[in-house]
XYZ file of C-alpha atoms in Angstrom:
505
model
C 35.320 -13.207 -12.370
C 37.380 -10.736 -9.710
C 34.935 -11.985 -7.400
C 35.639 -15.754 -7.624
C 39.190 -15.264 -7.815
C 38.622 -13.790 -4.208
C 36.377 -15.518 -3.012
C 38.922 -18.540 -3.834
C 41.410 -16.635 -2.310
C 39.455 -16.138 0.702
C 39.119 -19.555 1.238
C 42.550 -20.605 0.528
C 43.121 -18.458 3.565
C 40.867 -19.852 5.625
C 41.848 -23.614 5.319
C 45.373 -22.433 6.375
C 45.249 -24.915 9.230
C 45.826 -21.793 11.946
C 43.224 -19.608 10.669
C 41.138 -23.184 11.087
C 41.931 -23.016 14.380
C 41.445 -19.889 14.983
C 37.766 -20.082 13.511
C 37.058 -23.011 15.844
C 38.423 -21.024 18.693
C 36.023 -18.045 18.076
C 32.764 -19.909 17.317
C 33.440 -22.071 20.600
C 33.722 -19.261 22.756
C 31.295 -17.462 21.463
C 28.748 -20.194 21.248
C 29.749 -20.946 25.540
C 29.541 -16.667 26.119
C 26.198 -16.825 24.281
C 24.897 -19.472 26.416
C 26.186 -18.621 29.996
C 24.252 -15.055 30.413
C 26.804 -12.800 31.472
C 29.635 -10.917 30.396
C 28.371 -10.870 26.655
C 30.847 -10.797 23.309
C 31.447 -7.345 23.729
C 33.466 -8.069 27.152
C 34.708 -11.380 25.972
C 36.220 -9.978 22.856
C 37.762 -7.272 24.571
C 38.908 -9.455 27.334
C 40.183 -11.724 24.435
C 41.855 -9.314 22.445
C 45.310 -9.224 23.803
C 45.557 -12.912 23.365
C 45.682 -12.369 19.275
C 48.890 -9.992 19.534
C 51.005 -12.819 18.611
C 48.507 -13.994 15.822
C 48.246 -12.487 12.563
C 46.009 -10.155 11.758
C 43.550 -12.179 9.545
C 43.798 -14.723 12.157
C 43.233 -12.659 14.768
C 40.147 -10.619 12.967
C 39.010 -14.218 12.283
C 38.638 -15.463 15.787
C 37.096 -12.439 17.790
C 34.372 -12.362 14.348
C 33.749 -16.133 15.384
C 33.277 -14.995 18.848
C 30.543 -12.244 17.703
C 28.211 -14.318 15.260
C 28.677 -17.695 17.448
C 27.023 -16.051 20.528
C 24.152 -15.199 18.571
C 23.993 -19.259 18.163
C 24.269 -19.656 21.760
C 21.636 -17.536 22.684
C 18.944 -19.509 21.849
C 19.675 -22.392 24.162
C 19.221 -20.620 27.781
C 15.911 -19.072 25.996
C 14.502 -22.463 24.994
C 15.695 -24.213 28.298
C 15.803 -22.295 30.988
C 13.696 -18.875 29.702
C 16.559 -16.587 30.371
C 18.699 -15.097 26.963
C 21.593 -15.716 27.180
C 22.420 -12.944 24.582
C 20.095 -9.858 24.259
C 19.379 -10.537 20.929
C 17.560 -14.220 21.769
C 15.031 -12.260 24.626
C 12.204 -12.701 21.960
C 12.964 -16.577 21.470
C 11.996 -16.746 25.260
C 8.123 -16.784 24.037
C 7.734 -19.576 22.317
C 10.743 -21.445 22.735
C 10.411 -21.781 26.551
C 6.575 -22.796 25.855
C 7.853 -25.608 23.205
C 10.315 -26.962 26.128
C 7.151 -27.041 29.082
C 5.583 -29.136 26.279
C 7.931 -31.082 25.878
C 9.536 -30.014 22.203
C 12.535 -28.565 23.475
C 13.929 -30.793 20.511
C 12.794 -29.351 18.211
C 13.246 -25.865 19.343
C 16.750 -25.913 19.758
C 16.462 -27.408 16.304
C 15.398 -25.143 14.464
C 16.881 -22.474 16.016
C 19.933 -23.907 15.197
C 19.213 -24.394 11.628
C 17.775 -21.557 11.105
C 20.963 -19.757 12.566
C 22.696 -21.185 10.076
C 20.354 -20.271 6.978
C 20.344 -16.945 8.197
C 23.985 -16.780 8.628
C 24.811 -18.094 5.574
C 22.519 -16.503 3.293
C 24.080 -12.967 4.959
C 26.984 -13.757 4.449
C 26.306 -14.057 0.991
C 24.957 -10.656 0.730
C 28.077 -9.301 2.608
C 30.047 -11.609 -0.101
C 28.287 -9.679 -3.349
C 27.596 -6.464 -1.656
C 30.851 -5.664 0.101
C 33.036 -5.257 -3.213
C 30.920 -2.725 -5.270
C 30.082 -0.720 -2.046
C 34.192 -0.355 -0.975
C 34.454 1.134 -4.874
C 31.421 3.356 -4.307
C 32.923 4.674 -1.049
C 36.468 5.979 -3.087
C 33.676 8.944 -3.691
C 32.797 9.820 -0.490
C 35.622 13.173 0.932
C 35.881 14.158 4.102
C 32.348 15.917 4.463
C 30.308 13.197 3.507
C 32.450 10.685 6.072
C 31.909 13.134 8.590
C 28.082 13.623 7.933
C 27.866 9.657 7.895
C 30.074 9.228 11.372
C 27.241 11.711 12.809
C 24.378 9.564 10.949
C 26.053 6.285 12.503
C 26.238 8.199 15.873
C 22.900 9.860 16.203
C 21.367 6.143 15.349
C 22.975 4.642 17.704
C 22.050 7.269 20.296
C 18.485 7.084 19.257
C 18.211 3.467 19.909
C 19.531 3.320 23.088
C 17.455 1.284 25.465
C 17.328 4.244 27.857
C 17.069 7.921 27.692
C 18.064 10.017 24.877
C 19.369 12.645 27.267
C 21.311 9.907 29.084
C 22.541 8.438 25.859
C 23.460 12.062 24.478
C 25.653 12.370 28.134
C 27.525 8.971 27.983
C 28.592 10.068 24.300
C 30.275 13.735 25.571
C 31.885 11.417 27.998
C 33.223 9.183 25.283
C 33.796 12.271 23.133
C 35.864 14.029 25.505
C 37.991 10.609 26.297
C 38.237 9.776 22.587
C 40.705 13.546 22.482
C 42.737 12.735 25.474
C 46.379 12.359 23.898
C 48.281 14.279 21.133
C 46.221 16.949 18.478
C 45.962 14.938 15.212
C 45.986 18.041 13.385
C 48.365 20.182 15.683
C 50.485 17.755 17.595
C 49.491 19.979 21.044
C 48.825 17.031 23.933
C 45.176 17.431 25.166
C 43.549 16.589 28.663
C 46.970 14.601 29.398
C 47.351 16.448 32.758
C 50.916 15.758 32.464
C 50.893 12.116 32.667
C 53.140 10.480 29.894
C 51.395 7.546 29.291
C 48.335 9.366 28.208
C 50.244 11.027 25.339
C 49.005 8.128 22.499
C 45.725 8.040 24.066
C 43.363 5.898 26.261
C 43.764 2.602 25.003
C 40.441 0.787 24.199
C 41.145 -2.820 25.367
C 40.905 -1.223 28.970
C 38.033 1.043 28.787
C 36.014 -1.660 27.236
C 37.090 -4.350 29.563
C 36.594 -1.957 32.000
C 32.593 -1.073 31.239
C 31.516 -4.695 30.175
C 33.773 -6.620 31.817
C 34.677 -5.600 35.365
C 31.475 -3.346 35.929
C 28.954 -6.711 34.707
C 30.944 -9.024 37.167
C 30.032 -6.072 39.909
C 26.147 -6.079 38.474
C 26.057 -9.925 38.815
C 27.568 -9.896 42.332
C 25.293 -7.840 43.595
C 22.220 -9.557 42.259
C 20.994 -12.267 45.080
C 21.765 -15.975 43.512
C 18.820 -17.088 41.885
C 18.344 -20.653 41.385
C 18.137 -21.673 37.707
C 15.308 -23.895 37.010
C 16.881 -25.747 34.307
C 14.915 -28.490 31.792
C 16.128 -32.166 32.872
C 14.255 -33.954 30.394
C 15.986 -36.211 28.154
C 16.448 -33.599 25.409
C 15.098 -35.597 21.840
C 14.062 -35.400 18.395
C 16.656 -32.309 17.681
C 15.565 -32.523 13.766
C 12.451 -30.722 13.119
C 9.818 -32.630 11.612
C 8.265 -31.707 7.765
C 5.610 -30.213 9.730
C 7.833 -28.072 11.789
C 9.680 -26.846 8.405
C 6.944 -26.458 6.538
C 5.707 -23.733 9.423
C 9.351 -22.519 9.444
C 10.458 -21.950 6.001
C 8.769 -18.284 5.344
C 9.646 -17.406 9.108
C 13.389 -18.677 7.999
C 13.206 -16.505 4.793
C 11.809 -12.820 6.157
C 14.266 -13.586 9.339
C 17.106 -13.685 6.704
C 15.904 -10.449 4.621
C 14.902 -8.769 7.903
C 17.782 -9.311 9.911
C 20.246 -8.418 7.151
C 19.275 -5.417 6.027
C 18.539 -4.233 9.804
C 22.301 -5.137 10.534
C 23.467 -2.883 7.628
C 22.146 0.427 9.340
C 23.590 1.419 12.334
C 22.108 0.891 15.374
C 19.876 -1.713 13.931
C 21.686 -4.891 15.044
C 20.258 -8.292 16.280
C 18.537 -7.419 18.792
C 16.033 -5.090 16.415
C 15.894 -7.315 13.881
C 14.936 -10.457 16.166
C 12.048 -8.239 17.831
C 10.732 -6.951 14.224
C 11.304 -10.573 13.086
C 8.726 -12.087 15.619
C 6.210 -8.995 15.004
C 5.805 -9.760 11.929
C 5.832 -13.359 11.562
C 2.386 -12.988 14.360
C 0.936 -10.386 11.772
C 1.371 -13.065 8.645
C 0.048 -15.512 10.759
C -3.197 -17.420 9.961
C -3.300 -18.243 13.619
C -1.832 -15.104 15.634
C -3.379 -16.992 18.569
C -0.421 -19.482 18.966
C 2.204 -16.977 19.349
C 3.025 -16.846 23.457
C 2.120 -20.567 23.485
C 4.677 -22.724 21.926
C 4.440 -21.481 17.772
C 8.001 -23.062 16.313
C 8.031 -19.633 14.194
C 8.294 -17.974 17.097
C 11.409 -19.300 17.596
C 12.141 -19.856 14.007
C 12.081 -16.236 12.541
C 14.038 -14.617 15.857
C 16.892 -16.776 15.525
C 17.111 -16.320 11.661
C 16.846 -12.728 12.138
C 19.639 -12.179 14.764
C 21.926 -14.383 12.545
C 21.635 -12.710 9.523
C 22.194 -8.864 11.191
C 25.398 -10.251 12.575
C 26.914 -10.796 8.980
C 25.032 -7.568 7.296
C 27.029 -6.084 10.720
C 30.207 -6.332 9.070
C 29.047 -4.399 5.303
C 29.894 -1.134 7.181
C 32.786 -1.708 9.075
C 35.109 -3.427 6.169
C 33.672 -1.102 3.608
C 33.517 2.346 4.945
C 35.183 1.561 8.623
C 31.974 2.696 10.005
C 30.552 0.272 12.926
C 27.061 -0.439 13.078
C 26.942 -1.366 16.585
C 28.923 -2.169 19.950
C 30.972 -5.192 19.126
C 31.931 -3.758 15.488
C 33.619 -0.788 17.302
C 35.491 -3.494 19.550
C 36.709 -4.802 15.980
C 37.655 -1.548 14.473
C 39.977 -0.886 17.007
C 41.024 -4.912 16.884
C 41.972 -3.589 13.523
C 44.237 -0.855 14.041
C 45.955 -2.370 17.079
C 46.762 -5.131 14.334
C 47.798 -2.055 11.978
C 45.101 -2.701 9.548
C 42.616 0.192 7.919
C 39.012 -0.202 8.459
C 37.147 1.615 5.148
C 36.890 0.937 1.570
C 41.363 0.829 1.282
C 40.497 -2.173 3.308
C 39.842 -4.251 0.245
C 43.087 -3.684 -1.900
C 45.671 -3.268 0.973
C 44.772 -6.018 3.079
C 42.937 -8.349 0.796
C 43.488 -11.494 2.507
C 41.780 -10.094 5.689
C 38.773 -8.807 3.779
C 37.989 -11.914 1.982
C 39.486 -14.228 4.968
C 37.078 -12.700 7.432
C 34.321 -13.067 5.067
C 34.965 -17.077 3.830
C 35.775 -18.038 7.657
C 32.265 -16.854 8.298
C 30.857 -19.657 5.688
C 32.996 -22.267 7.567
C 32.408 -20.905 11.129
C 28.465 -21.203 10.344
C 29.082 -24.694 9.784
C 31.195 -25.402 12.682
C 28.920 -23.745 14.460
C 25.821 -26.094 13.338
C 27.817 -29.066 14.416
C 28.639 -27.363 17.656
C 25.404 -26.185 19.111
C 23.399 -29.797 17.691
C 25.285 -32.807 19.493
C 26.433 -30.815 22.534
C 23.256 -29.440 23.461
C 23.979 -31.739 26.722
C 27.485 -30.220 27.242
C 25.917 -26.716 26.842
C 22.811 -28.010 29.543
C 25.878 -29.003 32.030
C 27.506 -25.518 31.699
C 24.334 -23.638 32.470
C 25.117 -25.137 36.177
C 28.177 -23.631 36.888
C 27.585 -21.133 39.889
C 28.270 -17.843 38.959
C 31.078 -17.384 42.100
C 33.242 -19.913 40.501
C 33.235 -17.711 37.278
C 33.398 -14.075 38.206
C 37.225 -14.429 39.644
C 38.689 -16.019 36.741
C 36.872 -13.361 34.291
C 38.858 -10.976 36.780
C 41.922 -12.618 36.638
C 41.499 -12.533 32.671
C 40.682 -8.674 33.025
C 43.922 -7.734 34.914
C 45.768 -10.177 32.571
C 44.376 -8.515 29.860
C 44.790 -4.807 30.349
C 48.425 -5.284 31.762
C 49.538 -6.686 28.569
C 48.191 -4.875 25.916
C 51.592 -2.166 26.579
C 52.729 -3.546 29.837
C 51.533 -0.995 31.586
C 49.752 -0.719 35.271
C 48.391 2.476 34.086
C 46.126 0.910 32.087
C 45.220 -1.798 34.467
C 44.269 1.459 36.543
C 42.183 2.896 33.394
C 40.091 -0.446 33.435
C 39.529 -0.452 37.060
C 38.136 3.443 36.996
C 35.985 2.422 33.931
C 35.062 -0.529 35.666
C 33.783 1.535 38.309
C 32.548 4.547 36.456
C 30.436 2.083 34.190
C 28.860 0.192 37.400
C 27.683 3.607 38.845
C 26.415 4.528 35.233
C 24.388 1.506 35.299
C 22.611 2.001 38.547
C 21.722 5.279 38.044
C 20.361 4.293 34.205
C 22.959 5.163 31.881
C 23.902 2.520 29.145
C 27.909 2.244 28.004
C 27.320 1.825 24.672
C 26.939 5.100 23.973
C 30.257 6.394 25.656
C 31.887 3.094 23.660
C 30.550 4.406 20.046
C 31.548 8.114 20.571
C 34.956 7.054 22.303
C 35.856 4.657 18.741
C 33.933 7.752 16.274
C 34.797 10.702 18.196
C 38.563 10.797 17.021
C 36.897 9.739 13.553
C 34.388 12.734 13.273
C 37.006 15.479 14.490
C 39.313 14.374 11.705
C 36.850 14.583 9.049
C 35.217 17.393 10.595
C 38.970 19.613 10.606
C 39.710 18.494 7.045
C 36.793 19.216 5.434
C 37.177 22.907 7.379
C 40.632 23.135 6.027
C 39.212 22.373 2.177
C 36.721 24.828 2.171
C 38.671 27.876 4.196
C 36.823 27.373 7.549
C 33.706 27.649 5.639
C 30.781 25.090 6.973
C 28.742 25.790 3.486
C 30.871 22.617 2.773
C 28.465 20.292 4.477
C 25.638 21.683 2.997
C 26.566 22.101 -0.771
C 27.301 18.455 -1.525
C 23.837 16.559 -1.897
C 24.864 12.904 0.426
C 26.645 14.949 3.244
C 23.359 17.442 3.032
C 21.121 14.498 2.923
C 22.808 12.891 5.867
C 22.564 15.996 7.948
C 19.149 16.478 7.588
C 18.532 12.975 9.035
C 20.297 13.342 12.210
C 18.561 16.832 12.633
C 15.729 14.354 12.180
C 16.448 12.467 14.886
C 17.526 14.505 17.419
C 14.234 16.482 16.801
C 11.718 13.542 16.637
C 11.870 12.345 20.419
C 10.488 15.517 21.542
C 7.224 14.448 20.128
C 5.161 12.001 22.191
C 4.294 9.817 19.087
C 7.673 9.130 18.215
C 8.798 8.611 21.630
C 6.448 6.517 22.628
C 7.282 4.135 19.270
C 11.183 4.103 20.194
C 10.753 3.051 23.853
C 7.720 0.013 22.502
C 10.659 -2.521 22.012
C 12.304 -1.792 25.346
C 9.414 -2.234 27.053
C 8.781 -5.401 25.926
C 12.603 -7.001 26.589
C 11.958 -5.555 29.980
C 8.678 -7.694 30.235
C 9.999 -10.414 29.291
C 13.231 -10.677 30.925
């Protein structure tokens, strides 16, 4: 019964006209980000996020969580049309859905990847709806040693699953480690790595780093790429509803896209991009006719799409339960939370309950915005694809400096975003990812905190880690990981999906 009366809450909250809005806002903009391949939601959200300081913080939250799950949506269309993703996440859709389009059923591609978006959303978001609650009471039993053995769980994955080298990855997070302790000791007050500069006293602000490494450092990427010409499909797009026969195909794809893709988006590091991969590999092994896959096979297309969906609502289980992100864009929104003074973690629930349950029922109606967005605009979305890149890249600057200056009216952080800009270009070419630096930067402050408390509980002794059965458990399995890459087997497993994004992109 506590769960209807929030869920009605929720949606009271959402049909406040501005948090409508708001929605709307989101869902566009991430549905145009997910279809121009570029800057990503991870830039745009960060490039966005000092445009919310006058909203409130539900309707702020509400927005740049439009802008996340709506690119997913997007994604699909640059796949199907013009065989470039316009999200990560939609690389996979490429196969099929770009064979559909030669043979004319770009239709129903975009179709069903649009519908099965929103099944996968939904459904998700149901999960997140019944699973969120009970989890948030469960984590009220967690202390300081098992949050910190959890942080270096969420850490390690995420390190693990990095595209590129684990050495690399392990690099880029010192790097975000050691700028995640510039400012004042939490514990002691004593400034740290401030080299007398004032304005580093509360820290390096997030909003410019991350602006800095996906915004400013993918404009220089894209620059220096030679213009390609984009062989878009001019066909008179038709038949957008799939046919019986098409759902008929579909509706088991649909289904393990949904369980897949949720459950992947729970752990961390598992995100859309996994799930849509694991998704498509397994809807070829159901099969009866593996054959088709490659050629034009609607659950090609159908499964990937469902998948991707439904990781970007099981996303948001850890970060409003424990405050724990499960990938890139839900560190972006923890610290979208704190600048808006909220608490990420399972206090979330009872001291802000109108964000926790308006971020969730604004993810029902965004879903549906979202399916009459990407349907009868398809056209819009084809006409967009044809804006030249040099017309783009100097307003996404302007928006940048904009941006950064605002967040505290400061040039010093316009100057922060600029080096990271920089720093994160010159990462790139020589083969190291941001992400990394990004998760450690948002957990580093996390894990030192729970690392010094638990320390202070026990004396100094680290027998605390080890004498409580989740934090032991969770040890052992980064210990795991950090171990398993230096066997062949394993490594050559962890690098299999890379290899084949790289093939097909």
């Amino acid at each position: 019964m506590d769960v209807f009366n929030n869920i009605l809450m929720g949606f009271s909250t959402i049909l406040n006209p501005v948090n409508l809005l708001y929605c709307f806002i989101g869902v566009l903009i991430g549905t145009l980000i997910g279809v121009l391949p570029g800057i990503g939601p991870t830039g745009t959200i960060a490039i966005l996020l000092p445009s919310t300081f006058r909203a409130t913080p539900v309707s702020a939250i509400i927005m740049l969580a439009g802008i996340y799950y709506g690119a997913q949506y997007g994604g699909s269309t640059t796949s199907i049309l013009i065989n470039i993703p316009g999200e990560a996440s939609s690389v996979v859709t490429c196969l099929d859905g770009y064979q559909m389009a030669k043979q004319g059923r770009a239709g129903p591609a975009l179709g069903i990847a649009a519908f099965g978006s929103f099944i996968g959303g939904t459904l998700s978001i149901v999960g997140l709806t019944i699973a969120a609650p009970p989890l948030a009471q469960l984590a009220f039993e967690f202390g300081p040693p098992e949050y910190f053995s959890i942080l270096c769980v969420g850490l390690t994955l995420l390190i693990y699953l990095a595209s590129g080298s684990i050495p690399k990855a392990l690099i880029m997070a010192v790097f975000g480690i050691i700028a995640g302790c510039v400012g004042l000791d939490q514990v002691a007050g004593i400034p740290r790595f401030t080299f007398g500069i004032t304005g580093f006293l509360d820290g390096i602000g997030i909003v410019p780093v991350v602006m800095g490494l996906f915004g400013i450092s993918e404009i220089m990427i894209n620059i220096e790429r030679e213009a390609s010409v984009r062989h878009i499909y001019d066909k008179k797009i038709k038949g957008l509803l799939p046919t019986i026969r098409d759902w008929i195909d579909s509706k088991f794809a649909i289904l393990r896209g949904t369980l897949i893709g949720f459950f992947l988006g729970i752990l961390p590091g598992g995100g859309a991009l996994i799930s849509s991969f694991v998704s498509y590999a397994i809807e070829k092994k159901f099969s009866k006719y593996p054959e088709k896959f490659g050629k034009g096979a609607i659950e090609g297309v159908a499964g990937p799409e469902t998948a991707n969906n439904a990781a970007s609502g099981g996303a948001f289980i850890p970060l409003l339960t424990l405050g724990i992100p499960s990938n890139v864009v839900m560190a972006v929104l923890v610290g979208a939370l704190m600048i808006h003074g909220v608490a990420p973690g399972p206090l979330l629930i009872q001291r802000n309950p109108d964000v926790f349950w308006g971020v969730i029922c604004s993810m029902y109606i965004g879903n549906i915005m979202l399916l009459i967005l990407n349907l009868p605009l398809i056209g819009i979305w084809v006409k967009v694809l044809k804006i030249p890149y040099k017309t783009l890249f100097p307003l996404i600057v302007l928006f940048c400096l904009v941006g950064a200056y605002s967040v505290n009216w400061s040039t010093l952080d316009v100057y922060i975003m600029i080096v990271s800009g920089v720093f994160g270009y010159l990462m790139r070419k020589l083969g190291y990812e941001p992400a990394p630096l990004i998760l450690a930067f948002i957990l580093g402050p996390m894990i030192e905190t729970s690392l010094r408390q638990s320390l202070l509980m026990s004396q100094g002794k680290l027998s605390i880690f080890f004498n409580r059965p989740f934090s032991l458990i969770s040890l052992i399995l980064v210990f795991f990981l950090l171990v398993t890459p230096l066997f062949p087997w394993f490594r050559k497993k962890r690098i299999t999906l890379v290899e084949k994004a790289e093939k097909i992109d």
